[in-house]
PDB file of C-alpha atoms in Angstrom:
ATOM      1  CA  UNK E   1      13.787  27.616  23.489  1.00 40.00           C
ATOM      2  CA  UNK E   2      15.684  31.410  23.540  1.00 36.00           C
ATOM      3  CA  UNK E   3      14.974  33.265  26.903  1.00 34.00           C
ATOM      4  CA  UNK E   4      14.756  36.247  24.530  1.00 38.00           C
ATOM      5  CA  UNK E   5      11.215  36.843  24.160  1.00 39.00           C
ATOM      6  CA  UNK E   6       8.414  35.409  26.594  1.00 41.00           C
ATOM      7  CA  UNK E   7       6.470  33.369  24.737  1.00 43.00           C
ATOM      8  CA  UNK E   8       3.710  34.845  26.749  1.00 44.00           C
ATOM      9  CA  UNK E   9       4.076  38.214  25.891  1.00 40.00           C
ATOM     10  CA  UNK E  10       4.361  37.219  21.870  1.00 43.00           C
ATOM     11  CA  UNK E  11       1.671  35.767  22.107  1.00 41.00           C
ATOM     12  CA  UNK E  12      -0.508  38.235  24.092  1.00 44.00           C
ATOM     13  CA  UNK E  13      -0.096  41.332  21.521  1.00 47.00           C
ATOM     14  CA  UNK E  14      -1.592  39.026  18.966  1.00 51.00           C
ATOM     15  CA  UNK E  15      -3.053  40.943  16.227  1.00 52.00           C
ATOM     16  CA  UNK E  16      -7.208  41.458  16.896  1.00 54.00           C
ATOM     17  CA  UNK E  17      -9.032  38.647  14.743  1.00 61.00           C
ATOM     18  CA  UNK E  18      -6.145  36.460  13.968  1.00 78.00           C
ATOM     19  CA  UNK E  19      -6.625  33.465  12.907  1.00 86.00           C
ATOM     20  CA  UNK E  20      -4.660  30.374  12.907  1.00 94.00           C
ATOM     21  CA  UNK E  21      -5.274  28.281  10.047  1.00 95.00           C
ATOM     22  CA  UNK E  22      -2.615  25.864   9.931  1.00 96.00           C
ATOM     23  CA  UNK E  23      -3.124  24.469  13.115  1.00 97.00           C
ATOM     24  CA  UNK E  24      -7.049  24.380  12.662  1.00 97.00           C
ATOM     25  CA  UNK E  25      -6.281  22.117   8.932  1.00 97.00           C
ATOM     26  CA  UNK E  26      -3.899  20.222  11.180  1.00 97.00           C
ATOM     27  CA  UNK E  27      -7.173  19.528  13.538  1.00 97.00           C
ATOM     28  CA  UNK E  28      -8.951  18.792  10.064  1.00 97.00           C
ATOM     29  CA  UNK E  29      -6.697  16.110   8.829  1.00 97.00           C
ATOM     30  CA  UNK E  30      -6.723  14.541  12.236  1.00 97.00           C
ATOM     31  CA  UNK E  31     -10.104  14.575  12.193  1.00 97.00           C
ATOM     32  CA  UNK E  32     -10.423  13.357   8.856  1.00 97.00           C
ATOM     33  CA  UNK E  33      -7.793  10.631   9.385  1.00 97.00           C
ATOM     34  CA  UNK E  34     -10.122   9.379  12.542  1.00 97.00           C
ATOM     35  CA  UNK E  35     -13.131   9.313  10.452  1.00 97.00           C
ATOM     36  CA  UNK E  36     -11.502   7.112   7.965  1.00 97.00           C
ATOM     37  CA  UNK E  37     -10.400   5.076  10.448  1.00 97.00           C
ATOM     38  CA  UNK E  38     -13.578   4.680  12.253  1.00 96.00           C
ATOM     39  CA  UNK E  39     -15.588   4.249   8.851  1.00 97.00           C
ATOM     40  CA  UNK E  40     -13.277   1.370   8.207  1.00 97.00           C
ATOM     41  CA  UNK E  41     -14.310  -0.178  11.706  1.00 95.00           C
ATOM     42  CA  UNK E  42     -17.940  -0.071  11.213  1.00 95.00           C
ATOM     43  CA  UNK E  43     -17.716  -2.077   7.816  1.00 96.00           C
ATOM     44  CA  UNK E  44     -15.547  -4.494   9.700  1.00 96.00           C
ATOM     45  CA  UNK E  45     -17.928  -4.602  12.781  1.00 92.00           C
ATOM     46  CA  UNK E  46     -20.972  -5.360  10.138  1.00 93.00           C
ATOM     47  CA  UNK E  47     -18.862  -8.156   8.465  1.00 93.00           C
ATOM     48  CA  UNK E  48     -18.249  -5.674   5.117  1.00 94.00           C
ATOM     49  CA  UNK E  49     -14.390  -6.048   4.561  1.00 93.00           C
ATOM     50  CA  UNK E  50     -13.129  -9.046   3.637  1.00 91.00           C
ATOM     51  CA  UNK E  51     -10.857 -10.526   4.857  1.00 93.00           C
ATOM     52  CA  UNK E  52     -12.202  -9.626   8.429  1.00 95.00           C
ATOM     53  CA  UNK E  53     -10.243  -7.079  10.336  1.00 95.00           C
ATOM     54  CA  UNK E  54      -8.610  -7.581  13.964  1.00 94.00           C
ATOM     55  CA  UNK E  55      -8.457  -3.658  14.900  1.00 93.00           C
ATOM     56  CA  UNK E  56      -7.328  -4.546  18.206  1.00 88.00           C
ATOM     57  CA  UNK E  57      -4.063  -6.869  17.582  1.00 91.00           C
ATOM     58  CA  UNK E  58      -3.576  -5.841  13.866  1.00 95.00           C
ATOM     59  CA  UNK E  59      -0.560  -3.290  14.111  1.00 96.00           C
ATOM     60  CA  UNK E  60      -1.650  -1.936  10.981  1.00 96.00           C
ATOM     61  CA  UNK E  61      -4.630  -0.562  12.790  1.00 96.00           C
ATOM     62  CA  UNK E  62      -3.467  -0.477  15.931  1.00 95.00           C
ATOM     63  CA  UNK E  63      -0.278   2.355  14.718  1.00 97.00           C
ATOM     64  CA  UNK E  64      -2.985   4.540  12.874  1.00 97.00           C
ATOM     65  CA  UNK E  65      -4.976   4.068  15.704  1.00 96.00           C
ATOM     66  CA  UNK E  66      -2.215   5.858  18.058  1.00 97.00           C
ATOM     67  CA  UNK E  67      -0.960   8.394  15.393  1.00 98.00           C
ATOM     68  CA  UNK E  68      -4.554  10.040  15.440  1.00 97.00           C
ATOM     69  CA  UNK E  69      -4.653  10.103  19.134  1.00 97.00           C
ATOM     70  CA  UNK E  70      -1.424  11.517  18.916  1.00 98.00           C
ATOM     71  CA  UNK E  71      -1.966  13.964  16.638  1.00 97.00           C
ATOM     72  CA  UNK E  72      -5.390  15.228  18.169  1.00 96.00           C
ATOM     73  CA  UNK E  73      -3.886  15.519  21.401  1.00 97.00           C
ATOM     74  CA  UNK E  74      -1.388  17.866  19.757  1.00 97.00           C
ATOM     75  CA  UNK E  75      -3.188  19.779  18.434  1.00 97.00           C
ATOM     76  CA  UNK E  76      -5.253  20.239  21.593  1.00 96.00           C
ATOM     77  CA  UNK E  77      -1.853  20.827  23.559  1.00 97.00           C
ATOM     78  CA  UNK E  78      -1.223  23.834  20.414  1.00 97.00           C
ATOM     79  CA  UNK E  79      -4.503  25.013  20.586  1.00 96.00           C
ATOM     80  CA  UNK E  80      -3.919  25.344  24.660  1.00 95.00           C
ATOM     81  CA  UNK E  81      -0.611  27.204  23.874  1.00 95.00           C
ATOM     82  CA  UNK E  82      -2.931  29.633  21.472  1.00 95.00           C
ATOM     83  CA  UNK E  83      -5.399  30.129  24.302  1.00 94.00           C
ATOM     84  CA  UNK E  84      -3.445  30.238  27.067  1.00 91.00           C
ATOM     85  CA  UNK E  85      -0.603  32.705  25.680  1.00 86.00           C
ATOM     86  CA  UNK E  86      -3.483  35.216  24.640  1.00 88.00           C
ATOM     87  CA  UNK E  87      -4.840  35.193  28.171  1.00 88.00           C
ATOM     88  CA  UNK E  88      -7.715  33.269  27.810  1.00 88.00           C
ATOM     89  CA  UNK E  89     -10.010  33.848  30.468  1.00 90.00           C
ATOM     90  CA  UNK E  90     -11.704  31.029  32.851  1.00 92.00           C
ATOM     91  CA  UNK E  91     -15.053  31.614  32.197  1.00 94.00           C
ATOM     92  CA  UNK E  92     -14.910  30.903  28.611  1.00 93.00           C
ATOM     93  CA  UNK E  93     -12.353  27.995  29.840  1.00 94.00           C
ATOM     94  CA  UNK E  94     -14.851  26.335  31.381  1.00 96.00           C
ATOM     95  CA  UNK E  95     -17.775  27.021  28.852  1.00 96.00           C
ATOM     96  CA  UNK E  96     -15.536  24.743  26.646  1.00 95.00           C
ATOM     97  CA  UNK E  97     -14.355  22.583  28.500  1.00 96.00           C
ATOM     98  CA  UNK E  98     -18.291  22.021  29.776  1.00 97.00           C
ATOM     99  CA  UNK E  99     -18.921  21.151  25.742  1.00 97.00           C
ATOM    100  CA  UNK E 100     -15.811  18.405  25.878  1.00 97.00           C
ATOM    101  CA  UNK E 101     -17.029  17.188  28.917  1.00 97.00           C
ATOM    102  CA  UNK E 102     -20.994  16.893  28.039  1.00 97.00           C
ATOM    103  CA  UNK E 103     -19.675  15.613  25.077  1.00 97.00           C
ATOM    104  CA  UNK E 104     -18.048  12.808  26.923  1.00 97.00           C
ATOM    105  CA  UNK E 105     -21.078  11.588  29.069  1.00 97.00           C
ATOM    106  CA  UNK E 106     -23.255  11.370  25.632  1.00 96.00           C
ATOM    107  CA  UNK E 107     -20.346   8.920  24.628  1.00 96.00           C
ATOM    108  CA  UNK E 108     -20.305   6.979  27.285  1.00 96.00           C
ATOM    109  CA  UNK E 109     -24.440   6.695  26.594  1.00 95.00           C
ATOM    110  CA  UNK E 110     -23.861   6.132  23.496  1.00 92.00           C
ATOM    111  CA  UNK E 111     -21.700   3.292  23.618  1.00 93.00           C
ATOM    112  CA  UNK E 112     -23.507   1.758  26.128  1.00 94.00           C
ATOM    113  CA  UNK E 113     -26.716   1.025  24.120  1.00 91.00           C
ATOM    114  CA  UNK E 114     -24.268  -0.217  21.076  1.00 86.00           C
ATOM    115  CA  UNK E 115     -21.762  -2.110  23.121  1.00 88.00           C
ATOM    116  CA  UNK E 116     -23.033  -2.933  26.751  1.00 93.00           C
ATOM    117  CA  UNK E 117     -19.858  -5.078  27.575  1.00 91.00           C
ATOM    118  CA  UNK E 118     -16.859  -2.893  26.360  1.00 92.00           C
ATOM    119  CA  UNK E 119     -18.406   0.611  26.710  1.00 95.00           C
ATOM    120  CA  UNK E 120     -16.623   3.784  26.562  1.00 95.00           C
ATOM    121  CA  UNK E 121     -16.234   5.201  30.544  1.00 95.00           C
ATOM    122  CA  UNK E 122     -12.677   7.139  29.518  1.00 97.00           C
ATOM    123  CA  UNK E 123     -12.059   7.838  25.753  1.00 96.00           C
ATOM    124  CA  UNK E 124     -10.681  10.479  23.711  1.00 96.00           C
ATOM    125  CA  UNK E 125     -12.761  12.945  25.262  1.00 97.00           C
ATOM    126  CA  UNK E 126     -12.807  11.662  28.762  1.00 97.00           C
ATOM    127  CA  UNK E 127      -9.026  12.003  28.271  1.00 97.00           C
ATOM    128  CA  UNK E 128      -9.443  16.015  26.381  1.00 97.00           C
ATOM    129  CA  UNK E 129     -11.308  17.147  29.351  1.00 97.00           C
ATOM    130  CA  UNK E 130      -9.524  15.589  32.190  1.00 97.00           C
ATOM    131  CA  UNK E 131      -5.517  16.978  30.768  1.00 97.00           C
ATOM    132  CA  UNK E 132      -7.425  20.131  30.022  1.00 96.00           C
ATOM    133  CA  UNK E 133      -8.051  20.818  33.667  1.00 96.00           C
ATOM    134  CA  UNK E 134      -4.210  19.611  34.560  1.00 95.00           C
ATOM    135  CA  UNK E 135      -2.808  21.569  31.144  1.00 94.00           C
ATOM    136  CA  UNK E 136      -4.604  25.125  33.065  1.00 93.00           C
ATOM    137  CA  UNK E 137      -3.653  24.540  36.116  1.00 92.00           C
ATOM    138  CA  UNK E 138      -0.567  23.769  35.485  1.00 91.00           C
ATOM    139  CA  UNK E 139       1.043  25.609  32.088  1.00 91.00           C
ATOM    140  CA  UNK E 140       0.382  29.133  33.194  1.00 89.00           C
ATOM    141  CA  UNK E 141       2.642  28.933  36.458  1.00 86.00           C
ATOM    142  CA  UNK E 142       5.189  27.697  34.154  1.00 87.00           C
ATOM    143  CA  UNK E 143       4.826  29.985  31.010  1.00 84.00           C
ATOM    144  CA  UNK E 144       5.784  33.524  33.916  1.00 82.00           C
ATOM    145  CA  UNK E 145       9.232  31.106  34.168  1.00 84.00           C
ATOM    146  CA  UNK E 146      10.207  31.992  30.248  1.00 84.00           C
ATOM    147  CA  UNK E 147      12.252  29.389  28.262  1.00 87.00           C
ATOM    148  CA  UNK E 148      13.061  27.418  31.499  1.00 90.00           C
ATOM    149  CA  UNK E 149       9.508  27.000  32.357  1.00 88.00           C
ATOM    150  CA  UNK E 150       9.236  25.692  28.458  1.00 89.00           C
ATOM    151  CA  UNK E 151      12.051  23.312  29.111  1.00 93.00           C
ATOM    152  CA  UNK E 152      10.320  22.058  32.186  1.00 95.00           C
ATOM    153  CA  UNK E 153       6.606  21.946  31.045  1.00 94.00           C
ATOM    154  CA  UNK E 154       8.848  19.520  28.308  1.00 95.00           C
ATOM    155  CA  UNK E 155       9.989  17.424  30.589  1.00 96.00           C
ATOM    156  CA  UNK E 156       7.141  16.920  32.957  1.00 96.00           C
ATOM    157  CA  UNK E 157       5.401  15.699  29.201  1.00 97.00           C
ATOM    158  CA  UNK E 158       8.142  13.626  28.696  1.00 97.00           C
ATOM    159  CA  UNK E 159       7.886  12.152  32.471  1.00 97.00           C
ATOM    160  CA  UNK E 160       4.272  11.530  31.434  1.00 97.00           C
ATOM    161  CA  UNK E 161       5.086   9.521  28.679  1.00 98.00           C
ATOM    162  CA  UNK E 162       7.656   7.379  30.354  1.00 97.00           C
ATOM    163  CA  UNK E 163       5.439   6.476  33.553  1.00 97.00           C
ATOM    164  CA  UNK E 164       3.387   3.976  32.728  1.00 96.00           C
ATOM    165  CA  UNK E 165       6.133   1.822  31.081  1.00 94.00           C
ATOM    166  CA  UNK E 166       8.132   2.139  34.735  1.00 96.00           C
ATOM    167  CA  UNK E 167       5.175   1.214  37.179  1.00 96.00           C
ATOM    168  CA  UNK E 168       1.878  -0.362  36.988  1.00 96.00           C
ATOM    169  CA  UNK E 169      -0.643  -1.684  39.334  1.00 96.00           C
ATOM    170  CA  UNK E 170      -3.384  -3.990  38.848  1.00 96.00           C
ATOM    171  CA  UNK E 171      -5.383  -2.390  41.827  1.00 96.00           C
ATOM    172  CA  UNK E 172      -6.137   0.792  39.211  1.00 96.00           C
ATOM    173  CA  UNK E 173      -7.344  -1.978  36.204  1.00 96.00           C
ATOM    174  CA  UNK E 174     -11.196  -1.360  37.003  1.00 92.00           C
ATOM    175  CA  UNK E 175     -13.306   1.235  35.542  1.00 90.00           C
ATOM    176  CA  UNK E 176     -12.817   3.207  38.514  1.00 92.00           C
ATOM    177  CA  UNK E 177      -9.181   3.935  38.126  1.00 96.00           C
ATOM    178  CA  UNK E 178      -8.145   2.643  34.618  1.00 96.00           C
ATOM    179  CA  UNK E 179      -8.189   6.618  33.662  1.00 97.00           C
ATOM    180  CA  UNK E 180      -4.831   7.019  35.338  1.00 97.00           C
ATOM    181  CA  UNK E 181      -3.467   4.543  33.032  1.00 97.00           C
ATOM    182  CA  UNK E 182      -1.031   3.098  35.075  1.00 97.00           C
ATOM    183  CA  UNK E 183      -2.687  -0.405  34.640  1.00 97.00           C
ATOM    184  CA  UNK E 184      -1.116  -3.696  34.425  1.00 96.00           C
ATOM    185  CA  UNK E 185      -3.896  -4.907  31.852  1.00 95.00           C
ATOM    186  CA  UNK E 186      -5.661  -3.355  29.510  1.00 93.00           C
ATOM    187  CA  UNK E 187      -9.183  -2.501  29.668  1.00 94.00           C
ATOM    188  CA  UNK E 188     -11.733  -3.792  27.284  1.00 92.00           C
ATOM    189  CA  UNK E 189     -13.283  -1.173  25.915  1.00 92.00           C
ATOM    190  CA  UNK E 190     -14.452   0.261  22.374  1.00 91.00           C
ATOM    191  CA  UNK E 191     -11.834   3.355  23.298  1.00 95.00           C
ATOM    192  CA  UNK E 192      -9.494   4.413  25.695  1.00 96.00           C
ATOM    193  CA  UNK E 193      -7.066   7.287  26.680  1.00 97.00           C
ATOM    194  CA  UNK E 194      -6.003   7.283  29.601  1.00 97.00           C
ATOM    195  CA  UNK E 195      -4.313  10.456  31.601  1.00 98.00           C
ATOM    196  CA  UNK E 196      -0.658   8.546  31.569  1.00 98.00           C
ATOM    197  CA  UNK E 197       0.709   8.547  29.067  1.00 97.00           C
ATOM    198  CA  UNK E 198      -1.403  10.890  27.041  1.00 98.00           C
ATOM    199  CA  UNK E 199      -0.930  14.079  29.281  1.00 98.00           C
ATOM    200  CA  UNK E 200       2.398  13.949  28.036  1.00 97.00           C
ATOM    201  CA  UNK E 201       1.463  14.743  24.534  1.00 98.00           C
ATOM    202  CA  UNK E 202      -0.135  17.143  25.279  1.00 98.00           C
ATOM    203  CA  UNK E 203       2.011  19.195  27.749  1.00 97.00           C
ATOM    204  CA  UNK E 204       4.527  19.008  24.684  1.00 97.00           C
ATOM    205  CA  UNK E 205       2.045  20.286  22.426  1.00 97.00           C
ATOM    206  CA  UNK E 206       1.397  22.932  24.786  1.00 96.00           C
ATOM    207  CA  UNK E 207       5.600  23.841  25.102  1.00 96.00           C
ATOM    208  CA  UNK E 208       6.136  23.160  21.334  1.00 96.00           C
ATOM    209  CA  UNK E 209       3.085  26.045  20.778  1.00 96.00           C
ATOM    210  CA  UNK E 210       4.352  28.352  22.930  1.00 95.00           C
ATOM    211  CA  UNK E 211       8.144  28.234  21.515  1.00 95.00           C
ATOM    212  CA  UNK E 212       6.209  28.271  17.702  1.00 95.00           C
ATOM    213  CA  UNK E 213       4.270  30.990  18.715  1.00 94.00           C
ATOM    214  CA  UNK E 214       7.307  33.010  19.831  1.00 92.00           C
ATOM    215  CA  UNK E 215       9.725  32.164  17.110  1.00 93.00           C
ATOM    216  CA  UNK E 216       7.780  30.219  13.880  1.00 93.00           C
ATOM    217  CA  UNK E 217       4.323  32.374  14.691  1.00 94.00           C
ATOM    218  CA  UNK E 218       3.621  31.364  10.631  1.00 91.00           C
ATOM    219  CA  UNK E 219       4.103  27.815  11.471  1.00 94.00           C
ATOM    220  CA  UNK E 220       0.536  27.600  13.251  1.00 94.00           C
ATOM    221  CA  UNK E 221      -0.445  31.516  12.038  1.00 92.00           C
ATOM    222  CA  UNK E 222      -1.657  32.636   8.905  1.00 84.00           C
ATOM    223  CA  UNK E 223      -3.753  31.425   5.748  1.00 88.00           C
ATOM    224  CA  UNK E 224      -3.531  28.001   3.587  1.00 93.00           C
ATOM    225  CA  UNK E 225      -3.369  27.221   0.554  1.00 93.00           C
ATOM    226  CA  UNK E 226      -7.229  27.622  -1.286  1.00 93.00           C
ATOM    227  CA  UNK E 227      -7.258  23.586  -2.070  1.00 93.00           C
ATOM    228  CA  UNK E 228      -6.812  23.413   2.110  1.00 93.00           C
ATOM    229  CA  UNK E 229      -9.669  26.274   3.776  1.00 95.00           C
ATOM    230  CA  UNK E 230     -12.014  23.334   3.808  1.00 95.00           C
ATOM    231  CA  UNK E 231      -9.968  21.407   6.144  1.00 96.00           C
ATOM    232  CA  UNK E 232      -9.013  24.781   8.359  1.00 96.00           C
ATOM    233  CA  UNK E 233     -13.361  24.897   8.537  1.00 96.00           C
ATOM    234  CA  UNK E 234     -13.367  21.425   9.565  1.00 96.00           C
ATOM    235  CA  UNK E 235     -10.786  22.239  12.542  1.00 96.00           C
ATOM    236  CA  UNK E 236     -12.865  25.216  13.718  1.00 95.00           C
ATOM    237  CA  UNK E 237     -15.405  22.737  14.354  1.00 95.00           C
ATOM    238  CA  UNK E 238     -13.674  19.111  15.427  1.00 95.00           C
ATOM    239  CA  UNK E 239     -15.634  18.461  18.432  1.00 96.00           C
ATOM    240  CA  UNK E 240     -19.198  19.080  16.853  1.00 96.00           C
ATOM    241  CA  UNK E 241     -18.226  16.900  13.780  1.00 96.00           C
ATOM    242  CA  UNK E 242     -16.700  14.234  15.826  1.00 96.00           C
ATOM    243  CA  UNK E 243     -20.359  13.888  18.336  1.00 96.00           C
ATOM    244  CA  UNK E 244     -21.949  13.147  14.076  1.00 95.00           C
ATOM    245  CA  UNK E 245     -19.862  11.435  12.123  1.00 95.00           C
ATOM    246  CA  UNK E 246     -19.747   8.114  13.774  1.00 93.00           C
ATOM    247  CA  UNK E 247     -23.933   7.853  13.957  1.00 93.00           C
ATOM    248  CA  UNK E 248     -23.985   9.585  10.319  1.00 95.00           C
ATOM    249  CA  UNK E 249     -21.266   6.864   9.074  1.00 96.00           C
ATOM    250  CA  UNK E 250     -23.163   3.829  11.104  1.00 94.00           C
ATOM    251  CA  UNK E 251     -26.189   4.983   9.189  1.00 94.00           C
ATOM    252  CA  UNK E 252     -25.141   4.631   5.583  1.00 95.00           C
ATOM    253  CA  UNK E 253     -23.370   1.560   6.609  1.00 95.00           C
ATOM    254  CA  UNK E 254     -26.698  -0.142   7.826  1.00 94.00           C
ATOM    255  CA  UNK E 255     -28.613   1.567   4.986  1.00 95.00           C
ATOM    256  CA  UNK E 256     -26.084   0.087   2.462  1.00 93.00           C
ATOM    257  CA  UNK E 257     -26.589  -3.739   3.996  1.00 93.00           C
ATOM    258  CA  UNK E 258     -30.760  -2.824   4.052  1.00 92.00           C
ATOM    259  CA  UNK E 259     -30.261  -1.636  -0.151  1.00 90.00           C
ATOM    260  CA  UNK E 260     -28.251  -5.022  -0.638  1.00 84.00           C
ATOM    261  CA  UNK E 261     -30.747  -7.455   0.828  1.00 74.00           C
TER     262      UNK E 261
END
C-alpha cells in the first residue's frame, strides 16, 4: 500500500461513465454460485436429492456456504471502495442502502410464512445493510490518512475477523443480540450473518479496492471478455435478482413434484 498516490484522489478523477465490469461479473458469479447453492437446498428441503442432504453439518455445504458469503461481502466491501473513492454522496447512500434494507424486512416476512421456527431476523442482507452504515462512517475518516489509513482500515477487518473466536457471551444468543455475533451458540435460523466476523470482510474489501483502484485500476476497471457481459449484467443488478430467484426456483421445484404426481 505506496503512500504515493491517495487512493482517494485516483479514484475521484475517474473517467465520466466508467464502468467497472470485472468487479460487477465478480458480483455475477457470486450470485450465480448462491443460486446454485440455494436451488440445491430447495430439492433437498422437498425430499428431491437422494441421498438426503444435511446443509447444516455437511462441510461440503457448509464451505460453499461461507465462500459465497465471503465473496459477496467482497464484493460489497469493492463496490464501497468504488463509491466511496468517487465521492459518493449521502443522499444516494441512503437511497440504496433504503433498497438493502427494505429488502431485508421482506426476508424476514418471507421466511416467516415458509419457516415460522428458524426464520430469517439477520441474514445476508440484515448483515449488507448494517456494515454498510459502519463501512461509511467509518472508511472515509480513514481513506484522508493515505496508505496508513489503508493499513489500518486492514487491520480493524482483520480485528473483526478474529473477535468472535476470542470472546463470546451467551447473554447476546437471542434474536435480540445474535446480530453482533459474538454468541456462544449458534442461532437456528434458515440464514445468518452476523456483524462479527463478517464486517471484517468487508472492511478488507473496502482497503483491498481502494489500493486496486490506485495501483491495478484494470483489475476491477474495464471490459470482459464477450462470453462474460452476461455475468457483468447480472452484477449490475444482484440485489433485485437475489429478492426473485429463490420464489422463482421454489416454484419450478413445486411445479416439477405437481408434473410428477
Amino acid at each position: 500500500m505506496s503512500s504515493e498516490t491517495s487512493p482517494g484522489t485516483a479514484v475521484a478523477n475517474r473517467p465520466r461513465g466508467e464502468r467497472f465490469d470485472r468487479l460487477d461479473a465478480l458480483r455475477g458469479v457470486a450470485i450465480l454460485w448462491m443460486a446454485g447453492f440455494h436451488f440445491c437446498f430447495d430439492l433437498n428441503h422437498y425430499g428431491l436429492l437422494t441421498p438426503h442432504q444435511r446443509f447444516l453439518s455437511d462441510p461440503f455445504w457448509t464451505t460453499q456456504r461461507t465462500l459465497i458469503v465471503t465473496l459477496f461481502l467482497t464484493c460489497a466491501g469493492l463496490g464501497q471502495a468504488v463509491a466511496l473513492a468517487a465521492g459518493q454522496g449521502w443522499p444516494r447512500f441512503w437511497r440504496r442502502w433504503a433498497q438493502v434494507a427494505g429488502c431485508a424486512v421482506l426476508v424476514s416476512a418471507g421466511s416467516a410464512l415458509m419457516f415460522p421456527r428458524s426464520w430469517i431476523s439477520f441474514g445476508v442482507l440484515h448483515g449488507i445493510a448494517a456494515m454498510l452504515l459502519l463501512t461509511r462512517w467509518l472508511a472515509p475518516a480513514l481513506m484522508r490518512r493515505g496508505a496508513a489509513g489503508l493499513w489500518t482500515l486492514a487491520g480493524l477487518g482483520v480485528v473483526a475477523l478474529a473477535l468472535p473466536r476470542l470472546w463470546q457471551s451467551p447473554l447476546l444468543n437471542g434474536r435480540w443480540l445474535n446480530w453482533t455475533g459474538l454468541v456462544s451458540e449458534l442461532p437456528f435460523t434458515e440464514d445468518y450473518v452476523p456483524v462479527l466476523p463478517w464486517l471484517g470482510v468487508m472492511l478488507l474489501g473496502v482497503a483491498a479496492g481502494l489500493w486496486l483502484l490506485a495501483h491495478r485500476r484494470h483489475w476491477l476497471a474495464g471490459a470482459v471478455p464477450r462470453p462474460l457481459q452476461p455475468l457483468a449484467v447480472l452484477g449490475r443488478w444482484s440485489l433485485s435478482f437475489y429478492m426473485v430467484h429463490q420464489p422463482v426456483l421454489i416454484g419450478l421445484v413445486m411445479a416439477w413434484i405437481a408434473l410428477r404426481h
